[in-house]
CSV table of C-alpha atoms and ligand atoms in Angstrom, one decimal:
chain,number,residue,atom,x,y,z
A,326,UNK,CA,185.7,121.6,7.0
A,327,UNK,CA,184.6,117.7,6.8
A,328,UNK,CA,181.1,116.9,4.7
A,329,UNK,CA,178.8,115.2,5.8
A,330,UNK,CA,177.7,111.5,4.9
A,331,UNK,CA,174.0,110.5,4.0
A,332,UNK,CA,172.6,107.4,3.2
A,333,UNK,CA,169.3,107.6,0.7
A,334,UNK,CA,167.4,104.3,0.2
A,335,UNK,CA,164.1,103.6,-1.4
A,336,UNK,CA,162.0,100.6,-3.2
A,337,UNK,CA,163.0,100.6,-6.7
A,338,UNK,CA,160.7,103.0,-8.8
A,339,UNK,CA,160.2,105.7,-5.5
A,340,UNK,CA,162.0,108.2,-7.5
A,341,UNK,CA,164.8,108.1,-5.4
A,342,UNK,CA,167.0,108.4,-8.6
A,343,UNK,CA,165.6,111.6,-10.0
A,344,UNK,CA,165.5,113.6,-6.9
A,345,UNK,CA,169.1,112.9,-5.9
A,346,UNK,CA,169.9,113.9,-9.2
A,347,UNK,CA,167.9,117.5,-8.7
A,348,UNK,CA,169.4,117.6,-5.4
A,349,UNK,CA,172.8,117.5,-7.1
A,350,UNK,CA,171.5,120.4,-9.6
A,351,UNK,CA,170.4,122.6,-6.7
A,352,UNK,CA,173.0,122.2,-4.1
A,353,UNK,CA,176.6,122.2,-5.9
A,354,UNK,CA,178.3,121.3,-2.1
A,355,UNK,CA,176.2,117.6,-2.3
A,356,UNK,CA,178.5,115.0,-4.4
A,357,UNK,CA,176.6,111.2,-5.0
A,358,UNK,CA,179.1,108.8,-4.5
A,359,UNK,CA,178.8,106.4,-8.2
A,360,UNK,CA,178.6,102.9,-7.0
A,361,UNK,CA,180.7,99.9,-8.4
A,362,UNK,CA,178.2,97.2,-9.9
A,363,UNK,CA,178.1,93.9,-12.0
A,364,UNK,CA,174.7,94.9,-13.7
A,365,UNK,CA,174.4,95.6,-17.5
A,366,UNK,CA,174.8,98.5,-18.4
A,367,UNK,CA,170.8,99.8,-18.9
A,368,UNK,CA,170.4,102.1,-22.1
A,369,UNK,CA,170.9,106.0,-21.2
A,370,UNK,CA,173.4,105.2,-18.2
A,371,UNK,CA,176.6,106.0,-18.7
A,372,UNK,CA,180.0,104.4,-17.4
A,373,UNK,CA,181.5,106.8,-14.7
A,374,UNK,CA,178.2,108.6,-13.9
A,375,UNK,CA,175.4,106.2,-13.3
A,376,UNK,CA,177.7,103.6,-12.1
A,377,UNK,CA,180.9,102.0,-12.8
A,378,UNK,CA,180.2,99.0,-14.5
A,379,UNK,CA,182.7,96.0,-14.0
A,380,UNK,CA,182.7,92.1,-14.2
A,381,UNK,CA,181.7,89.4,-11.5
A,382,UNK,CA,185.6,88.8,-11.2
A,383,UNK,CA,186.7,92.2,-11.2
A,384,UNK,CA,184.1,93.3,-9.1
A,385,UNK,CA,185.6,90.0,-6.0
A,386,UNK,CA,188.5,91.5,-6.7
A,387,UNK,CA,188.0,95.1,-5.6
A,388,UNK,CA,186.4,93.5,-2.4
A,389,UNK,CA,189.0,91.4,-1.7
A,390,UNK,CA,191.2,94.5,-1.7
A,391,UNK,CA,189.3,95.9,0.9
A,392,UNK,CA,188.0,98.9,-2.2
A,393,UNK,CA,184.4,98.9,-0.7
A,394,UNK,CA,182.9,100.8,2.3
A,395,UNK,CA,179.9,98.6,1.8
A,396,UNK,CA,178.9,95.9,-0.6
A,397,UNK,CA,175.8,94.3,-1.1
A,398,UNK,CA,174.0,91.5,-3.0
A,399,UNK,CA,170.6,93.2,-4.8
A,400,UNK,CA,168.4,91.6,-6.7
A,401,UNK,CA,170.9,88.8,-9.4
A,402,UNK,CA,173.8,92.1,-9.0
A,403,UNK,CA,176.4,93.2,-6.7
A,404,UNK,CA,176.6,96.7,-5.8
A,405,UNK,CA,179.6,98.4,-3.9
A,406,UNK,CA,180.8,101.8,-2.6
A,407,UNK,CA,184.0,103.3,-2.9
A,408,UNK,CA,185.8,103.7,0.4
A,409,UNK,CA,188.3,105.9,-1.2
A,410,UNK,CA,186.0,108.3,-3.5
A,411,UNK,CA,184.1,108.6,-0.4
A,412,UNK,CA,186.8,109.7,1.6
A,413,UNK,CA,188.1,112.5,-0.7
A,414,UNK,CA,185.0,114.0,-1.4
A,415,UNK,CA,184.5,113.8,3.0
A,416,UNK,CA,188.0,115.4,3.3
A,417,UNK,CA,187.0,118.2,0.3
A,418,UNK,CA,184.1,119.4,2.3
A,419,UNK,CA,181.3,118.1,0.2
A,420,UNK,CA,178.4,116.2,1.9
A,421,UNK,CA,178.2,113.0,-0.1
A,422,UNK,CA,175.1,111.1,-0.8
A,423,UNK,CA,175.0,106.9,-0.6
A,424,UNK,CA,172.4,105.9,-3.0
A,425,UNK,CA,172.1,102.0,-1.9
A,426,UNK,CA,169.8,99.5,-0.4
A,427,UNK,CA,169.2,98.6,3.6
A,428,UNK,CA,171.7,96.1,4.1
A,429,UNK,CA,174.4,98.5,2.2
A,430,UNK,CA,172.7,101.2,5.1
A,431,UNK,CA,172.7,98.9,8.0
A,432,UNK,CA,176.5,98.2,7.1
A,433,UNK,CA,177.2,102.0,7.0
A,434,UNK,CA,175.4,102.5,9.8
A,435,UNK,CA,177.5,100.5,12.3
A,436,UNK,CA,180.7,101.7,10.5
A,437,UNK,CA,180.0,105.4,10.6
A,438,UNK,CA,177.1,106.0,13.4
A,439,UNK,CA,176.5,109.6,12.4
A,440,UNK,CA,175.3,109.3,8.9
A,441,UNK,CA,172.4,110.6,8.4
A,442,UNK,CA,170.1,108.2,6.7
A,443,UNK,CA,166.8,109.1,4.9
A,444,UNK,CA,164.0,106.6,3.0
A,445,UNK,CA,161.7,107.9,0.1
A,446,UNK,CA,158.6,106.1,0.1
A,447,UNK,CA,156.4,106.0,-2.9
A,448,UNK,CA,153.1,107.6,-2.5
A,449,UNK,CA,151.0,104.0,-3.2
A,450,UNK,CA,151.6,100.6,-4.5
A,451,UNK,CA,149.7,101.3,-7.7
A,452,UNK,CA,152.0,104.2,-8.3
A,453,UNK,CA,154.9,102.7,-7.7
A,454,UNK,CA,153.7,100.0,-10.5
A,455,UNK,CA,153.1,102.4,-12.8
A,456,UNK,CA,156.5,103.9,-12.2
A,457,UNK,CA,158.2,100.9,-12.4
A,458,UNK,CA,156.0,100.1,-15.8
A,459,UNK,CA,156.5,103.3,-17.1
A,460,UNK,CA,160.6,102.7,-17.2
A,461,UNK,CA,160.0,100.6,-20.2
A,462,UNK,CA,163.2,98.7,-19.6
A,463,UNK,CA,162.4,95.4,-17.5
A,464,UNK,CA,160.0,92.7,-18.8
A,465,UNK,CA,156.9,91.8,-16.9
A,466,UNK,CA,158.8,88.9,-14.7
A,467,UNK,CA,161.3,91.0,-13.2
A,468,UNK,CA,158.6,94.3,-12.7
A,469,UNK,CA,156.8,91.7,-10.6
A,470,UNK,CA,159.7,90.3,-8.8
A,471,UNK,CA,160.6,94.0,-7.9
A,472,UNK,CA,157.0,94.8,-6.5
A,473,UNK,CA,157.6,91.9,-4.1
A,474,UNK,CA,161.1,93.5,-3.5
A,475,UNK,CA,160.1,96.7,-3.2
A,476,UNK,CA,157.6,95.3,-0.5
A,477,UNK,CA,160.8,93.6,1.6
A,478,UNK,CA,163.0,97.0,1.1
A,479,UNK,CA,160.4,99.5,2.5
A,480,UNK,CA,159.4,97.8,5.6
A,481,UNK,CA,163.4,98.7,6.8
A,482,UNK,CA,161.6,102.5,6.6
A,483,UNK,CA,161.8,102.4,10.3
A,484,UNK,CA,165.4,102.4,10.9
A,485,UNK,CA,166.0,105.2,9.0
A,486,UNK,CA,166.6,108.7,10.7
A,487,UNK,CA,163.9,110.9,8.0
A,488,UNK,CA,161.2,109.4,5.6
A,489,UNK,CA,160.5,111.9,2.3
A,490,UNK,CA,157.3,110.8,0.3
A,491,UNK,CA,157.4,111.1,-2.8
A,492,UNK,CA,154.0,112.0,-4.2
A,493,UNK,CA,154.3,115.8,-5.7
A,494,UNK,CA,157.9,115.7,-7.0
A,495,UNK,CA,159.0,119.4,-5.6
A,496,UNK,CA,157.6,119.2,-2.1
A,497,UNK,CA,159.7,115.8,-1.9
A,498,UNK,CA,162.7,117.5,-3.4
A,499,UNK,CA,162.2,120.8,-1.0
A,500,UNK,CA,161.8,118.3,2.1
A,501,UNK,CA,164.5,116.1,0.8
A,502,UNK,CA,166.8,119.7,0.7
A,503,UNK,CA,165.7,121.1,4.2
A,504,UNK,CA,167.3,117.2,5.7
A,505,UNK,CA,170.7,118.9,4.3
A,506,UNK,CA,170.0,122.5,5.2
A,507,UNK,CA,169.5,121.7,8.3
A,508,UNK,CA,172.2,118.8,9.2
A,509,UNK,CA,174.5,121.6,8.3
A,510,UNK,CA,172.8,124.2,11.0
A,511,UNK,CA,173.4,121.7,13.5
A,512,UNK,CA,175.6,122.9,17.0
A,513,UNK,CA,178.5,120.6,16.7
A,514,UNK,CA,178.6,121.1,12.5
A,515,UNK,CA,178.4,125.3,13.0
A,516,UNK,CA,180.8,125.1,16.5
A,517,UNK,CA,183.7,123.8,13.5
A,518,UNK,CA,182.4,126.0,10.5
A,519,UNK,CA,182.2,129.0,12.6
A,520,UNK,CA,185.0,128.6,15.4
A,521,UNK,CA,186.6,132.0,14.9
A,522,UNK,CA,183.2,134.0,14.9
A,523,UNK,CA,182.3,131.9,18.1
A,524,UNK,CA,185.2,132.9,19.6
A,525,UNK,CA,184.9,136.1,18.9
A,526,UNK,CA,180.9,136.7,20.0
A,527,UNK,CA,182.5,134.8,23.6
A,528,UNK,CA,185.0,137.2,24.0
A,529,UNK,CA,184.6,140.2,26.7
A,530,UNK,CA,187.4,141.8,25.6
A,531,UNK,CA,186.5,142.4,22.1
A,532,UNK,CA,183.7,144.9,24.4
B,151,5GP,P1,169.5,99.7,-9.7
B,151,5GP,O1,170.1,98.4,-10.3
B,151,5GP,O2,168.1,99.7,-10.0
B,151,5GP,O3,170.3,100.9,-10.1
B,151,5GP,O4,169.7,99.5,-8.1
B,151,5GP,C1,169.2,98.5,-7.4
B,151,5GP,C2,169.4,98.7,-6.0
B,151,5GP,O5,170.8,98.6,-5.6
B,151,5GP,C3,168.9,100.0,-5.4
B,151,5GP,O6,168.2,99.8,-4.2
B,151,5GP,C4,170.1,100.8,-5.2
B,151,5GP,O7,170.0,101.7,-4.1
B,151,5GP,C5,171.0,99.7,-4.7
B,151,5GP,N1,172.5,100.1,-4.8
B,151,5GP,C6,173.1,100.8,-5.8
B,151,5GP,N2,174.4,101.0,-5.5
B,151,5GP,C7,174.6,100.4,-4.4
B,151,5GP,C8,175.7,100.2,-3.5
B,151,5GP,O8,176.8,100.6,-3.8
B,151,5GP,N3,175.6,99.4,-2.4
B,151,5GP,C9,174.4,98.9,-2.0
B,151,5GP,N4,174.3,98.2,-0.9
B,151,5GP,N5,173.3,99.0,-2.8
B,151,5GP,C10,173.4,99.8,-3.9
């Protein structure tokens, strides 16, 4: 039984973050894959879980031996995902999230067709300043330069299968679910789960 693979993009500050994180608490078969980057380290992440932190050079490296699935330029950093953590957790059964920006989706999207791709919006501009104010850990310069960003990354909303807004944190968490719960109910996914039940409800001699 193969997982499935989901893409989840959003504007920095959209909350994208926290409610992949209670997604994780809530559904133990949903892995996040932990992304490869060359940005500091910010206070309260930790190596291995947030991200795995590595240097410019190591991080050419690593793409030169063909180590991403995708990699992308954001913002001053580069960000990559791991073909092969992705693949295990696939072959293991889990559905595994991709927490990365359009161009990482656009890539994934004409490598693997059938992800399933999902943008969280914030509920308004104001709120997503406050939210990106109330972090506390980028100076004024770079909250503004993200608020122009954040502008650039949310008009690719349209080429993404769902679109979750986050303005009451548990509806967007239930709707965020109910993507999963029913990707999972779908024909060809329950035709595999189920095959000997299938067979079994098809077959007139079992009468
Ligand atoms: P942050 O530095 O705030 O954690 O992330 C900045 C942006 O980089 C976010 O939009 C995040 O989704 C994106 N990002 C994180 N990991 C990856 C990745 O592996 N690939 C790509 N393409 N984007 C990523």
């Amino acid at each position: 039984m193969r997982g499935s693979l989901y893409i989840i993009s959003a504007a920095s500050g959209a909350g994208k973050t926290s409610l992949v994180s209670k997604l994780l608490e809530k559904d133990s078969t949903i892995k996040v894959s932990v992304s490869t980057t060359t940005r500091a380290c910010r206070p309260g992440e930790q190596e291995g879980v947030n991200y795995h932190f590595v240097s410019v050079a190591e991080f050419q490296t690593l793409e030169h031996q063909g180590e991403f699935l995708e990699c992308a330029q954001v913002f001053d950093n580069f960000y990559g995902t791991s073909k092969a953590a992705v693949e295990n957790l696939l072959s293991d059964g889990k559905d595994v999230i991709l927490e990365i920006d359009w161009q990482g989706a656009e890539l994934v999207r004409k490598l693997i067709p059938e992800a399933i791709s999902i943008f969280i919006l914030p509920p308004s501009l104001s709120e997503l300043e406050r939210r990106l104010t109330g972090r506390g850990t980028d100076s004024e310069e770079v909250i503004a330069r993200r608020m122009s960003a954040a502008i650039s990354e949310m008009s690719h909303y349209i080429e993404f299968d769902y679109v979750v807004i986050n303005n009451h944190f548990e509806t967007a968490l239930n709707q965020l679910h109910s993507i999963f719960t029913a990707n999972r109910l779908r024909t060809c996914v329950q035709k595999d789960n189920h095959r000997s039940l299938i067979q079994s409800l098809l077959d007139p001699t079992q009468l």
